[in-house]
Amino acid sequence: MNFDPNDLHGILPALILSLGALVLLTSEVFLRGVRPAVLGASTGAAEAAQRKLPPGSDSKPESAEAPPDRRYQAWLTAAFAAGALWAALAQIGDPAVPLFGGSP
């Protein structure tokens, strides 16, 4: 059985999504140092209401260190999903051919 690189075109959307999942999983390990100060302040209504409360009123102990900001993961997810969608839509209209030599 010979490897045909054109077979990868048929599974390109799945490859993009798999690569995106691996990037997101490893980003949690290697990018823990991303803090809210680096990405800018969040503008959500819940965060604004939380800041208006007096210290200690949320029944959680105050921590000296802010938790890491993970908003970048949503953008990465959207980018990989858009890439997979683009790859899937680019295949519309292509004739159906057996992939990987028709192996079951």
mmCIF file of C-alpha atoms in Angstrom:
data_model
loop_
_atom_site.group_PDB
_atom_site.id
_atom_site.type_symbol
_atom_site.label_atom_id
_atom_site.label_comp_id
_atom_site.label_asym_id
_atom_site.label_seq_id
_atom_site.Cartn_x
_atom_site.Cartn_y
_atom_site.Cartn_z
ATOM 1 C CA MET A 1 0.000 0.000 0.000
ATOM 2 C CA ASN A 2 1.436 3.348 -1.039
ATOM 3 C CA PHE A 3 0.861 6.581 0.835
ATOM 4 C CA ASP A 4 -0.888 9.239 -1.210
ATOM 5 C CA PRO A 5 -0.561 12.769 0.225
ATOM 6 C CA ASN A 6 -3.833 13.705 -1.470
ATOM 7 C CA ASP A 7 -5.638 11.527 1.078
ATOM 8 C CA LEU A 8 -4.833 14.114 3.739
ATOM 9 C CA HIS A 9 -7.012 16.618 1.892
ATOM 10 C CA GLY A 10 -10.030 14.481 2.724
ATOM 11 C CA ILE A 11 -9.357 14.506 6.446
ATOM 12 C CA LEU A 12 -8.023 18.074 6.656
ATOM 13 C CA PRO A 13 -10.928 19.446 8.785
ATOM 14 C CA ALA A 14 -10.432 16.683 11.345
ATOM 15 C CA LEU A 15 -6.681 17.283 11.368
ATOM 16 C CA ILE A 16 -7.183 21.013 11.988
ATOM 17 C CA LEU A 17 -9.566 20.363 14.881
ATOM 18 C CA SER A 18 -7.197 17.775 16.375
ATOM 19 C CA LEU A 19 -4.266 20.163 16.120
ATOM 20 C CA GLY A 20 -6.367 22.874 17.758
ATOM 21 C CA ALA A 21 -7.252 20.566 20.636
ATOM 22 C CA LEU A 22 -3.590 19.729 21.183
ATOM 23 C CA VAL A 23 -2.602 23.409 21.139
ATOM 24 C CA LEU A 24 -5.301 24.291 23.666
ATOM 25 C CA LEU A 25 -4.390 21.432 25.977
ATOM 26 C CA THR A 26 -0.701 22.278 25.952
ATOM 27 C CA SER A 27 -1.341 26.012 26.267
ATOM 28 C CA GLU A 28 -2.819 25.371 29.695
ATOM 29 C CA VAL A 29 0.497 23.913 30.790
ATOM 30 C CA PHE A 30 2.961 26.266 29.117
ATOM 31 C CA LEU A 31 1.102 29.580 29.244
ATOM 32 C CA ARG A 32 0.109 29.697 32.902
ATOM 33 C CA GLY A 33 1.927 33.006 33.321
ATOM 34 C CA VAL A 34 -0.679 34.966 31.338
ATOM 35 C CA ARG A 35 -2.284 37.355 33.781
ATOM 36 C CA PRO A 36 -5.160 39.828 33.383
ATOM 37 C CA ALA A 37 -2.719 42.735 33.485
ATOM 38 C CA VAL A 38 -1.072 41.437 30.318
ATOM 39 C CA LEU A 39 -4.305 41.055 28.323
ATOM 40 C CA GLY A 40 -6.090 44.126 29.662
ATOM 41 C CA ALA A 41 -9.024 44.506 31.984
ATOM 42 C CA SER A 42 -12.167 42.484 31.415
ATOM 43 C CA THR A 43 -15.269 44.579 30.739
ATOM 44 C CA GLY A 44 -18.016 42.172 31.765
ATOM 45 C CA ALA A 45 -20.939 43.271 33.930
ATOM 46 C CA ALA A 46 -20.246 40.573 36.523
ATOM 47 C CA GLU A 47 -16.672 41.754 37.010
ATOM 48 C CA ALA A 48 -17.814 45.358 37.393
ATOM 49 C CA ALA A 49 -20.396 44.362 40.012
ATOM 50 C CA GLN A 50 -17.831 42.263 41.849
ATOM 51 C CA ARG A 51 -15.429 45.216 42.058
ATOM 52 C CA LYS A 52 -18.131 47.381 43.652
ATOM 53 C CA LEU A 53 -18.530 44.970 46.585
ATOM 54 C CA PRO A 54 -16.551 45.684 49.747
ATOM 55 C CA PRO A 55 -13.548 43.380 50.348
ATOM 56 C CA GLY A 56 -14.493 40.070 51.922
ATOM 57 C CA SER A 57 -18.213 40.325 51.167
ATOM 58 C CA ASP A 58 -18.161 37.523 48.618
ATOM 59 C CA SER A 59 -17.356 34.945 51.355
ATOM 60 C CA LYS A 60 -14.155 33.917 49.606
ATOM 61 C CA PRO A 61 -10.749 34.444 51.167
ATOM 62 C CA GLU A 62 -8.780 37.171 49.466
ATOM 63 C CA SER A 63 -5.863 35.903 47.463
ATOM 64 C CA ALA A 64 -2.725 37.868 46.803
ATOM 65 C CA GLU A 65 -2.379 36.524 43.281
ATOM 66 C CA ALA A 66 -4.960 36.971 40.518
ATOM 67 C CA PRO A 67 -5.995 33.775 38.714
ATOM 68 C CA PRO A 68 -4.638 33.380 35.194
ATOM 69 C CA ASP A 69 -6.718 34.857 32.398
ATOM 70 C CA ARG A 70 -7.802 32.290 29.825
ATOM 71 C CA ARG A 71 -9.660 34.465 27.341
ATOM 72 C CA TYR A 72 -7.050 33.655 24.713
ATOM 73 C CA GLN A 73 -8.334 30.067 24.657
ATOM 74 C CA ALA A 74 -11.702 31.194 23.329
ATOM 75 C CA TRP A 75 -9.992 33.067 20.492
ATOM 76 C CA LEU A 76 -7.785 30.087 19.675
ATOM 77 C CA THR A 77 -10.811 27.802 19.641
ATOM 78 C CA ALA A 78 -12.671 30.141 17.295
ATOM 79 C CA ALA A 79 -9.647 30.395 14.987
ATOM 80 C CA PHE A 80 -9.186 26.631 14.703
ATOM 81 C CA ALA A 81 -12.932 26.088 14.238
ATOM 82 C CA ALA A 82 -12.979 28.709 11.469
ATOM 83 C CA GLY A 83 -10.015 27.015 9.795
ATOM 84 C CA ALA A 84 -11.734 23.636 9.936
ATOM 85 C CA LEU A 85 -14.943 25.142 8.579
ATOM 86 C CA TRP A 86 -13.008 26.746 5.723
ATOM 87 C CA ALA A 87 -11.354 23.398 4.918
ATOM 88 C CA ALA A 88 -14.706 21.591 4.985
ATOM 89 C CA LEU A 89 -16.434 24.182 2.802
ATOM 90 C CA ALA A 90 -13.543 24.067 0.315
ATOM 91 C CA GLN A 91 -14.318 20.379 -0.250
ATOM 92 C CA ILE A 92 -17.941 20.948 -1.224
ATOM 93 C CA GLY A 93 -18.422 19.915 -4.817
ATOM 94 C CA ASP A 94 -15.359 17.657 -4.945
ATOM 95 C CA PRO A 95 -16.137 14.170 -6.230
ATOM 96 C CA ALA A 96 -16.287 11.430 -3.623
ATOM 97 C CA VAL A 97 -13.189 9.250 -3.781
ATOM 98 C CA PRO A 98 -12.097 6.424 -1.488
ATOM 99 C CA LEU A 99 -9.399 7.545 0.942
ATOM 100 C CA PHE A 100 -6.290 5.574 1.911
ATOM 101 C CA GLY A 101 -6.578 3.129 -0.970
ATOM 102 C CA GLY A 102 -10.122 2.121 -0.031
ATOM 103 C CA SER A 103 -8.999 0.372 3.141
ATOM 104 C CA PRO A 104 -11.869 -0.438 5.513
#
